[in-house]
Structure formats: structure tokens, C-alpha cells
Amino acid sequence: MKLNNPFIQAIGIIVMLAELPENEALKSRELSKRMNVSHSYLIKVAKKLKDADLINSTASKSGGYTLKKDIDEITFLDIFDATEGKQSFIDGIDSTPIDSMFLSKEIVKEKRERIHEILDEAEADYRKKLSRYTISEAVPRDEQGAILQIDWKKVISEM
């Protein structure tokens, strides 16, 4: 399994939004500039996060993206599902190469099912592990444990 860019970008988006001072928002152009990613691609990733109810999007002069949930409520699985979907890893997989390794139909059926069981179990373990961790673990904090507040608009304007 390979992690895709949307998942990693989504983590970056959520961490940046978590660091914003209260009542601040970031526009897609600001996010894409700071993250050094395609603006159009970032918009697609942000839409997935919005559709998953992880972020808000406000269209106005002072609008932009903000977090919809507390960072202690957003798991890595939430982000993964938002960007990669909930479809099983093996959905749509072509088993022909595996099937061709065996001569009897009974063995083909038995071994294909066993391989799918192993992959399903691995996926369940992966998803369970992602569900254990919240994005708050990726958000920087000061010595007192408060989230570091970053004026991203200023940082980005100085780039």
C-alpha cells in the first residue's frame, strides 16, 4: 500500500488551520502557496475535507477555510477516509495473476480467499491504528501545552 498525496496534503491543511489564531481563516491560495502545491489540486483536497465535515469553507472577502471540529476529535482515519475513501484496499483487484499459479479450481478458490483474508486483516489493522491517533498529535504546542498560534497570512505574505 502506498500513501497518496491527498492524504498528506490534508494533514498539512488541517495542521495549518489548527495553528490559526481564533476567528482567522486561510484561503486556498494561501494554503497552496505555503505548502508549495498546486492550487487547483489543493482545492480538490479541501473539498474532500469539507464534504467529510472536517473543515468549513466560507466564501467571502474575509472568508476561507477553518476547522469544523476540535483537533482532538479528528483522527488520522477521518482524514484518510476523506481523501482516500472507505472502499476496501482490495476492491476491484484483479486476481488473475494469483489464480494462474494453481492448477485446480478448488485450490484457486481456497488460496484466493486466504489471500483476501490476509489483506482484509491487514487493512483492518491499518484502519484501527489510524483511528487511535488524532491530528492533535501533529500540532505543535508551546511549553505549557497550548497550540502554537501562527499568523499564517503574515508568514505567507513574507514568502
PDB file of C-alpha atoms in Angstrom:
ATOM      1  CA  MET A   1       0.000   0.000   0.000  1.00  0.00           C
ATOM      2  CA  LYS A   2       1.188   3.466  -0.844  1.00  0.00           C
ATOM      3  CA  LEU A   3       0.029   6.673   0.824  1.00  0.00           C
ATOM      4  CA  ASN A   4      -1.213   9.197  -1.686  1.00  0.00           C
ATOM      5  CA  ASN A   5      -0.504  12.917  -1.828  1.00  0.00           C
ATOM      6  CA  PRO A   6      -4.083  13.980  -0.976  1.00  0.00           C
ATOM      7  CA  PHE A   7      -3.802  12.281   2.432  1.00  0.00           C
ATOM      8  CA  ILE A   8      -0.518  14.034   3.217  1.00  0.00           C
ATOM      9  CA  GLN A   9      -1.798  17.392   1.910  1.00  0.00           C
ATOM     10  CA  ALA A  10      -4.945  17.026   4.009  1.00  0.00           C
ATOM     11  CA  ILE A  11      -2.844  16.516   7.140  1.00  0.00           C
ATOM     12  CA  GLY A  12      -0.937  19.694   6.266  1.00  0.00           C
ATOM     13  CA  ILE A  13      -4.127  21.675   5.690  1.00  0.00           C
ATOM     14  CA  ILE A  14      -5.641  20.623   8.998  1.00  0.00           C
ATOM     15  CA  VAL A  15      -2.456  21.306  10.988  1.00  0.00           C
ATOM     16  CA  MET A  16      -2.130  24.783   9.450  1.00  0.00           C
ATOM     17  CA  LEU A  17      -5.775  25.566  10.221  1.00  0.00           C
ATOM     18  CA  ALA A  18      -5.296  24.340  13.797  1.00  0.00           C
ATOM     19  CA  GLU A  19      -2.455  26.823  14.265  1.00  0.00           C
ATOM     20  CA  LEU A  20      -4.528  29.830  13.204  1.00  0.00           C
ATOM     21  CA  PRO A  21      -5.475  32.404  15.814  1.00  0.00           C
ATOM     22  CA  GLU A  22      -9.146  32.276  16.781  1.00  0.00           C
ATOM     23  CA  ASN A  23     -11.610  33.663  14.210  1.00  0.00           C
ATOM     24  CA  GLU A  24      -8.986  33.567  11.445  1.00  0.00           C
ATOM     25  CA  ALA A  25      -9.334  31.696   8.155  1.00  0.00           C
ATOM     26  CA  LEU A  26      -6.965  30.795   5.349  1.00  0.00           C
ATOM     27  CA  LYS A  27      -7.781  30.990   1.678  1.00  0.00           C
ATOM     28  CA  SER A  28      -6.910  28.175  -0.699  1.00  0.00           C
ATOM     29  CA  ARG A  29      -4.255  30.312  -2.430  1.00  0.00           C
ATOM     30  CA  GLU A  30      -2.557  30.979   0.894  1.00  0.00           C
ATOM     31  CA  LEU A  31      -2.545  27.301   1.796  1.00  0.00           C
ATOM     32  CA  SER A  32      -1.262  26.173  -1.594  1.00  0.00           C
ATOM     33  CA  LYS A  33       1.459  28.832  -1.607  1.00  0.00           C
ATOM     34  CA  ARG A  34       2.742  27.877   1.842  1.00  0.00           C
ATOM     35  CA  MET A  35       2.516  24.145   1.140  1.00  0.00           C
ATOM     36  CA  ASN A  36       4.076  24.630  -2.310  1.00  0.00           C
ATOM     37  CA  VAL A  37       1.390  22.540  -4.014  1.00  0.00           C
ATOM     38  CA  SER A  38      -0.904  23.050  -6.977  1.00  0.00           C
ATOM     39  CA  HIS A  39      -3.726  25.438  -6.132  1.00  0.00           C
ATOM     40  CA  SER A  40      -6.319  23.516  -8.149  1.00  0.00           C
ATOM     41  CA  TYR A  41      -5.274  20.239  -6.530  1.00  0.00           C
ATOM     42  CA  LEU A  42      -5.421  21.742  -3.039  1.00  0.00           C
ATOM     43  CA  ILE A  43      -8.978  22.919  -3.722  1.00  0.00           C
ATOM     44  CA  LYS A  44      -9.959  19.322  -4.549  1.00  0.00           C
ATOM     45  CA  VAL A  45      -8.370  18.026  -1.338  1.00  0.00           C
ATOM     46  CA  ALA A  46     -10.012  20.780   0.726  1.00  0.00           C
ATOM     47  CA  LYS A  47     -13.400  19.929  -0.811  1.00  0.00           C
ATOM     48  CA  LYS A  48     -12.984  16.339   0.355  1.00  0.00           C
ATOM     49  CA  LEU A  49     -12.236  17.583   3.879  1.00  0.00           C
ATOM     50  CA  LYS A  50     -15.259  19.881   3.752  1.00  0.00           C
ATOM     51  CA  ASP A  51     -17.512  17.080   2.480  1.00  0.00           C
ATOM     52  CA  ALA A  52     -16.282  14.931   5.388  1.00  0.00           C
ATOM     53  CA  ASP A  53     -17.265  17.714   7.847  1.00  0.00           C
ATOM     54  CA  LEU A  54     -13.680  18.229   8.985  1.00  0.00           C
ATOM     55  CA  ILE A  55     -13.316  21.833   7.784  1.00  0.00           C
ATOM     56  CA  ASN A  56     -15.547  24.797   6.981  1.00  0.00           C
ATOM     57  CA  SER A  57     -15.350  26.853   3.828  1.00  0.00           C
ATOM     58  CA  THR A  58     -16.663  30.402   3.758  1.00  0.00           C
ATOM     59  CA  ALA A  59     -16.766  32.323   0.500  1.00  0.00           C
ATOM     60  CA  SER A  60     -16.263  35.989   1.314  1.00  0.00           C
ATOM     61  CA  LYS A  61     -13.542  38.621   1.361  1.00  0.00           C
ATOM     62  CA  SER A  62     -12.548  37.644   4.896  1.00  0.00           C
ATOM     63  CA  GLY A  63     -13.518  34.002   4.459  1.00  0.00           C
ATOM     64  CA  GLY A  64     -11.547  30.905   3.735  1.00  0.00           C
ATOM     65  CA  TYR A  65     -11.045  27.593   5.473  1.00  0.00           C
ATOM     66  CA  THR A  66     -11.349  26.920   9.189  1.00  0.00           C
ATOM     67  CA  LEU A  67     -11.558  23.768  11.264  1.00  0.00           C
ATOM     68  CA  LYS A  68     -15.042  22.421  11.871  1.00  0.00           C
ATOM     69  CA  LYS A  69     -14.033  20.019  14.642  1.00  0.00           C
ATOM     70  CA  ASP A  70     -11.652  20.160  17.553  1.00  0.00           C
ATOM     71  CA  ILE A  71      -8.255  18.649  16.772  1.00  0.00           C
ATOM     72  CA  ASP A  72      -8.784  16.054  19.499  1.00  0.00           C
ATOM     73  CA  GLU A  73     -11.823  14.787  17.553  1.00  0.00           C
ATOM     74  CA  ILE A  74     -10.155  14.439  14.143  1.00  0.00           C
ATOM     75  CA  THR A  75      -8.437  11.092  13.720  1.00  0.00           C
ATOM     76  CA  PHE A  76      -5.951  10.152  11.060  1.00  0.00           C
ATOM     77  CA  LEU A  77      -8.577   7.660   9.902  1.00  0.00           C
ATOM     78  CA  ASP A  78     -11.063  10.518   9.402  1.00  0.00           C
ATOM     79  CA  ILE A  79      -8.543  12.249   7.149  1.00  0.00           C
ATOM     80  CA  PHE A  80      -7.646   9.024   5.350  1.00  0.00           C
ATOM     81  CA  ASP A  81     -11.303   8.205   4.688  1.00  0.00           C
ATOM     82  CA  ALA A  82     -11.965  11.761   3.497  1.00  0.00           C
ATOM     83  CA  THR A  83      -9.137  11.705   0.976  1.00  0.00           C
ATOM     84  CA  GLU A  84      -8.872   8.041   0.006  1.00  0.00           C
ATOM     85  CA  GLY A  85     -12.444   6.858   0.556  1.00  0.00           C
ATOM     86  CA  LYS A  86     -13.752   3.951   2.567  1.00  0.00           C
ATOM     87  CA  GLN A  87     -13.506   1.429  -0.242  1.00  0.00           C
ATOM     88  CA  SER A  88     -11.561  -1.694   0.680  1.00  0.00           C
ATOM     89  CA  PHE A  89      -7.946  -1.870  -0.442  1.00  0.00           C
ATOM     90  CA  ILE A  90      -8.719  -4.995  -2.459  1.00  0.00           C
ATOM     91  CA  ASP A  91     -11.952  -3.845  -4.102  1.00  0.00           C
ATOM     92  CA  GLY A  92     -11.595  -4.155  -7.839  1.00  0.00           C
ATOM     93  CA  ILE A  93      -8.324  -6.051  -7.612  1.00  0.00           C
ATOM     94  CA  ASP A  94      -7.564  -8.409 -10.480  1.00  0.00           C
ATOM     95  CA  SER A  95      -6.782 -11.838  -9.010  1.00  0.00           C
ATOM     96  CA  THR A  96      -5.890 -13.391 -12.360  1.00  0.00           C
ATOM     97  CA  PRO A  97      -2.128 -13.498 -11.660  1.00  0.00           C
ATOM     98  CA  ILE A  98      -2.783 -15.340  -8.386  1.00  0.00           C
ATOM     99  CA  ASP A  99      -5.392 -17.625  -9.929  1.00  0.00           C
ATOM    100  CA  SER A 100      -2.996 -18.661 -12.692  1.00  0.00           C
ATOM    101  CA  MET A 101      -0.498 -20.024 -10.150  1.00  0.00           C
ATOM    102  CA  PHE A 102      -2.718 -23.005  -9.328  1.00  0.00           C
ATOM    103  CA  LEU A 103      -3.923 -25.863 -11.488  1.00  0.00           C
ATOM    104  CA  SER A 104      -7.130 -26.871  -9.753  1.00  0.00           C
ATOM    105  CA  LYS A 105     -10.215 -24.684  -9.337  1.00  0.00           C
ATOM    106  CA  GLU A 106     -10.530 -25.794  -5.714  1.00  0.00           C
ATOM    107  CA  ILE A 107      -7.021 -24.606  -4.875  1.00  0.00           C
ATOM    108  CA  VAL A 108      -7.602 -21.365  -6.797  1.00  0.00           C
ATOM    109  CA  LYS A 109     -10.731 -20.657  -4.748  1.00  0.00           C
ATOM    110  CA  GLU A 110      -9.138 -21.664  -1.442  1.00  0.00           C
ATOM    111  CA  LYS A 111      -5.926 -19.680  -1.913  1.00  0.00           C
ATOM    112  CA  ARG A 112      -7.633 -16.607  -3.381  1.00  0.00           C
ATOM    113  CA  GLU A 113      -9.933 -16.499  -0.343  1.00  0.00           C
ATOM    114  CA  ARG A 114      -6.972 -16.922   2.011  1.00  0.00           C
ATOM    115  CA  ILE A 115      -5.016 -14.135   0.329  1.00  0.00           C
ATOM    116  CA  HIS A 116      -8.063 -11.853   0.534  1.00  0.00           C
ATOM    117  CA  GLU A 117      -8.473 -12.727   4.238  1.00  0.00           C
ATOM    118  CA  ILE A 118      -4.858 -11.768   4.900  1.00  0.00           C
ATOM    119  CA  LEU A 119      -5.207  -8.479   3.022  1.00  0.00           C
ATOM    120  CA  ASP A 120      -8.542  -7.699   4.714  1.00  0.00           C
ATOM    121  CA  GLU A 121      -6.966  -8.344   8.109  1.00  0.00           C
ATOM    122  CA  ALA A 122      -4.010  -6.096   7.272  1.00  0.00           C
ATOM    123  CA  GLU A 123      -6.392  -3.341   6.177  1.00  0.00           C
ATOM    124  CA  ALA A 124      -8.445  -3.676   9.365  1.00  0.00           C
ATOM    125  CA  ASP A 125      -5.274  -3.383  11.460  1.00  0.00           C
ATOM    126  CA  TYR A 126      -4.153  -0.329   9.485  1.00  0.00           C
ATOM    127  CA  ARG A 127      -7.524   1.401   9.840  1.00  0.00           C
ATOM    128  CA  LYS A 128      -7.667   0.548  13.554  1.00  0.00           C
ATOM    129  CA  LYS A 129      -4.221   2.061  14.087  1.00  0.00           C
ATOM    130  CA  LEU A 130      -5.149   5.263  12.212  1.00  0.00           C
ATOM    131  CA  SER A 131      -8.302   5.581  14.331  1.00  0.00           C
ATOM    132  CA  ARG A 132      -6.221   5.597  17.537  1.00  0.00           C
ATOM    133  CA  TYR A 133      -4.384   8.813  16.741  1.00  0.00           C
ATOM    134  CA  THR A 134      -5.802  12.303  16.467  1.00  0.00           C
ATOM    135  CA  ILE A 135      -4.380  15.167  14.463  1.00  0.00           C
ATOM    136  CA  SER A 136      -3.649  16.922  17.768  1.00  0.00           C
ATOM    137  CA  GLU A 137      -0.515  14.762  17.948  1.00  0.00           C
ATOM    138  CA  ALA A 138       0.821  16.523  14.840  1.00  0.00           C
ATOM    139  CA  VAL A 139       0.002  20.055  16.008  1.00  0.00           C
ATOM    140  CA  PRO A 140       2.925  21.893  17.661  1.00  0.00           C
ATOM    141  CA  ARG A 141       2.461  23.171  21.184  1.00  0.00           C
ATOM    142  CA  ASP A 142       4.340  25.517  23.484  1.00  0.00           C
ATOM    143  CA  GLU A 143       5.902  24.536  26.820  1.00  0.00           C
ATOM    144  CA  GLN A 144       2.537  24.943  28.584  1.00  0.00           C
ATOM    145  CA  GLY A 145       0.840  22.645  26.079  1.00  0.00           C
ATOM    146  CA  ALA A 146      -1.080  25.378  24.252  1.00  0.00           C
ATOM    147  CA  ILE A 147      -1.290  25.138  20.477  1.00  0.00           C
ATOM    148  CA  LEU A 148       1.248  27.388  18.794  1.00  0.00           C
ATOM    149  CA  GLN A 149      -0.642  30.219  17.139  1.00  0.00           C
ATOM    150  CA  ILE A 150       0.835  31.215  13.794  1.00  0.00           C
ATOM    151  CA  ASP A 151      -0.141  34.254  11.776  1.00  0.00           C
ATOM    152  CA  TRP A 152      -0.005  32.354   8.501  1.00  0.00           C
ATOM    153  CA  LYS A 153      -1.195  35.358   6.495  1.00  0.00           C
ATOM    154  CA  LYS A 154       1.874  37.307   7.624  1.00  0.00           C
ATOM    155  CA  VAL A 155       4.237  34.362   7.114  1.00  0.00           C
ATOM    156  CA  ILE A 156       2.875  33.738   3.625  1.00  0.00           C
ATOM    157  CA  SER A 157       2.964  37.422   2.638  1.00  0.00           C
ATOM    158  CA  GLU A 158       6.676  37.475   3.520  1.00  0.00           C
ATOM    159  CA  MET A 159       7.476  34.495   1.296  1.00  0.00           C
TER     160      MET A 159
END
